[in-house]
Amino acid sequence: MIKPAAYQNMYAGKILDMILSNGFRIAAIKVLNLTSAQAAKFYEVHKERPFYNDLVKSMTSGTILAAILEKENAVEDYRTLIGATNPANAAEGTIRKYFGESVEKNAVHGSDSDENAIIEASFFFAELDRV
Ligand code: CMP
C-alpha cells in the first residue's frame, strides 16, 4: 500500500519503479480512498495501540494505492526493500528512507507474513481483479 502522504506527494511512480526493478510482479493494483471503517478494519490488529486512532485518521486523509506483489520470498524481500517502520531508522536506499516523513507517514505498508498477505490482498481485491 502506498499511503496518502506519499501518494499526494506524487511518489507513486518512483515507488512502483523501485518495486518493479527489484523483481516484484504486480498481480493487482488500484487507487482508492478508504473510509474510517475500512481503515479501522485493515489495521484492527493495532486497535489497542496508542497510535491507532491517529493511524486511521492518517490513512483516510487522502488517496492510497493498493497492490498485490508477487515474487519468491516476497514478504521478506519487500520488507527489506521498504526498510524500518520509522524512516529515521530505515537503511539507505530503502523506500521509507527516500519517501517516508515520519513513523506515521512512512510512505508504504507491507504485509508482515504470508498469512497476513493473503488476508490483506483479499481485503482490497477480488479473485477476478488479479492477473
Ligand atoms: P505499517 O507498516 O503500515 O503498520 C502499522 C502502522 O502504524 C505503521 O506502518 C506506522 O505507520 C504506524 N505507526 C504509528 N506509530 C507507530 C509506532 N509507535 N509503532 C509502530 N507503528 C506505528
CSV table of N, CA and C in Angstrom, one decimal, residues 79-129:
chain,number,residue,atom,x,y,z
A,79,ARG,N,9.9,-6.3,2.6
A,79,ARG,CA,10.2,-5.7,3.9
A,79,ARG,C,11.6,-5.1,3.9
A,80,THR,N,12.5,-5.9,3.2
A,80,THR,CA,13.9,-5.3,3.1
A,80,THR,C,13.9,-4.1,2.2
A,81,LEU,N,13.2,-4.2,1.1
A,81,LEU,CA,13.1,-3.0,0.2
A,81,LEU,C,12.5,-1.8,0.8
A,82,ILE,N,11.5,-1.9,1.7
A,82,ILE,CA,10.9,-0.7,2.2
A,82,ILE,C,11.6,-0.2,3.4
A,83,GLY,N,12.3,-1.0,4.2
A,83,GLY,CA,13.1,-0.5,5.3
A,83,GLY,C,12.3,-0.5,6.6
A,84,ALA,N,12.9,0.0,7.7
A,84,ALA,CA,12.3,0.0,9.0
A,84,ALA,C,11.0,0.9,9.1
A,85,THR,N,10.1,0.5,10.0
A,85,THR,CA,8.9,1.2,10.1
A,85,THR,C,9.1,2.8,10.3
A,86,ASN,N,10.0,3.1,11.1
A,86,ASN,CA,10.4,4.5,11.3
A,86,ASN,C,11.4,4.9,10.3
A,87,PRO,N,11.1,5.8,9.3
A,87,PRO,CA,12.0,6.2,8.3
A,87,PRO,C,13.4,6.7,8.8
A,88,ALA,N,13.4,7.2,10.0
A,88,ALA,CA,14.6,7.7,10.6
A,88,ALA,C,15.6,6.5,10.8
A,89,ASN,N,15.0,5.3,11.0
A,89,ASN,CA,15.9,4.1,11.2
A,89,ASN,C,16.0,3.2,10.0
A,90,ALA,N,15.4,3.7,8.9
A,90,ALA,CA,15.4,2.9,7.6
A,90,ALA,C,16.8,2.9,7.0
A,91,ALA,N,17.2,1.8,6.4
A,91,ALA,CA,18.6,1.8,5.8
A,91,ALA,C,18.6,2.7,4.5
A,92,GLU,N,19.8,3.1,4.2
A,92,GLU,CA,19.9,3.9,2.9
A,92,GLU,C,19.4,3.1,1.7
A,93,GLY,N,18.8,3.7,0.8
A,93,GLY,CA,18.4,3.1,-0.4
A,93,GLY,C,17.0,2.4,-0.3
A,94,THR,N,16.4,2.5,0.9
A,94,THR,CA,15.1,1.8,1.0
A,94,THR,C,14.0,2.9,0.7
A,95,ILE,N,12.8,2.3,0.4
A,95,ILE,CA,11.6,3.2,0.1
A,95,ILE,C,11.3,4.2,1.2
A,96,ARG,N,11.3,3.6,2.4
A,96,ARG,CA,10.9,4.5,3.5
A,96,ARG,C,12.0,5.6,3.8
A,97,LYS,N,13.3,5.2,3.5
A,97,LYS,CA,14.3,6.2,3.7
A,97,LYS,C,14.2,7.4,2.7
A,98,TYR,N,13.8,7.0,1.4
A,98,TYR,CA,13.7,8.0,0.4
A,98,TYR,C,12.4,8.8,0.6
A,99,PHE,N,11.3,8.1,0.9
A,99,PHE,CA,10.0,8.8,0.8
A,99,PHE,C,9.2,8.9,2.1
A,100,GLY,N,9.7,8.4,3.2
A,100,GLY,CA,8.9,8.5,4.5
A,100,GLY,C,9.3,9.8,5.1
A,101,GLU,N,8.2,10.3,5.8
A,101,GLU,CA,8.4,11.6,6.6
A,101,GLU,C,8.5,11.4,8.1
A,102,SER,N,7.8,10.4,8.5
A,102,SER,CA,7.7,10.1,10.0
A,102,SER,C,7.2,8.7,10.1
A,103,VAL,N,7.1,8.2,11.4
A,103,VAL,CA,6.6,6.8,11.6
A,103,VAL,C,5.2,6.6,11.0
A,104,GLU,N,4.4,7.6,11.1
A,104,GLU,CA,3.0,7.5,10.6
A,104,GLU,C,3.0,7.7,9.1
A,105,LYS,N,3.7,8.7,8.7
A,105,LYS,CA,3.8,9.0,7.2
A,105,LYS,C,5.0,8.3,6.6
A,106,ASN,N,5.0,6.9,6.8
A,106,ASN,CA,6.2,6.2,6.4
A,106,ASN,C,6.1,5.6,5.0
A,107,ALA,N,5.3,6.3,4.1
A,107,ALA,CA,5.3,6.1,2.7
A,107,ALA,C,4.5,4.8,2.2
A,108,VAL,N,4.8,3.7,2.9
A,108,VAL,CA,4.2,2.4,2.4
A,108,VAL,C,4.0,1.5,3.5
A,109,HIS,N,3.1,0.5,3.3
A,109,HIS,CA,2.8,-0.6,4.2
A,109,HIS,C,3.2,-1.9,3.5
A,110,GLY,N,3.6,-2.8,4.2
A,110,GLY,CA,3.9,-4.2,3.7
A,110,GLY,C,3.4,-5.2,4.6
A,111,SER,N,2.8,-6.3,4.1
A,111,SER,CA,2.4,-7.4,4.9
A,111,SER,C,3.5,-8.0,5.7
A,112,ASP,N,3.3,-8.5,6.9
A,112,ASP,CA,4.4,-9.0,7.7
A,112,ASP,C,4.5,-10.5,7.7
A,113,SER,N,3.6,-11.2,7.0
A,113,SER,CA,3.7,-12.7,6.9
A,113,SER,C,2.9,-13.1,5.7
A,114,ASP,N,3.2,-14.3,5.2
A,114,ASP,CA,2.4,-14.8,4.1
A,114,ASP,C,0.9,-14.9,4.4
A,115,GLU,N,0.6,-15.3,5.7
A,115,GLU,CA,-0.8,-15.4,6.1
A,115,GLU,C,-1.5,-14.0,6.1
A,116,ASN,N,-0.8,-13.0,6.6
A,116,ASN,CA,-1.4,-11.7,6.5
A,116,ASN,C,-1.5,-11.1,5.1
A,117,ALA,N,-0.5,-11.5,4.3
A,117,ALA,CA,-0.6,-11.0,2.9
A,117,ALA,C,-1.8,-11.5,2.2
A,118,ILE,N,-2.2,-12.8,2.5
A,118,ILE,CA,-3.5,-13.3,1.9
A,118,ILE,C,-4.7,-12.6,2.4
A,119,ILE,N,-4.7,-12.3,3.7
A,119,ILE,CA,-5.8,-11.6,4.3
A,119,ILE,C,-5.9,-10.2,3.8
A,120,GLU,N,-4.7,-9.5,3.7
A,120,GLU,CA,-4.7,-8.1,3.2
A,120,GLU,C,-5.0,-8.0,1.7
A,121,ALA,N,-4.6,-9.0,0.9
A,121,ALA,CA,-4.9,-9.0,-0.5
A,121,ALA,C,-6.4,-9.1,-0.7
A,122,SER,N,-7.0,-10.0,0.1
A,122,SER,CA,-8.4,-10.2,-0.2
A,122,SER,C,-9.3,-9.1,0.5
A,123,PHE,N,-8.6,-8.2,1.3
A,123,PHE,CA,-9.3,-7.0,1.8
A,123,PHE,C,-9.6,-6.1,0.6
A,124,PHE,N,-8.6,-5.9,-0.2
A,124,PHE,CA,-8.6,-5.0,-1.3
A,124,PHE,C,-9.1,-5.5,-2.6
A,125,PHE,N,-8.9,-6.8,-2.9
A,125,PHE,CA,-9.1,-7.3,-4.2
A,125,PHE,C,-10.0,-8.6,-4.2
A,126,ALA,N,-10.8,-8.7,-5.3
A,126,ALA,CA,-11.5,-10.0,-5.6
A,126,ALA,C,-10.6,-10.8,-6.5
A,127,GLU,N,-10.9,-12.1,-6.5
A,127,GLU,CA,-10.1,-13.0,-7.3
A,127,GLU,C,-10.0,-12.5,-8.8
A,128,LEU,N,-11.1,-11.9,-9.3
A,128,LEU,CA,-11.1,-11.5,-10.7
A,128,LEU,C,-10.3,-10.3,-11.0
A,129,ASP,N,-9.9,-9.6,-9.9
A,129,ASP,CA,-9.0,-8.4,-10.1
A,129,ASP,C,-7.6,-8.7,-10.3
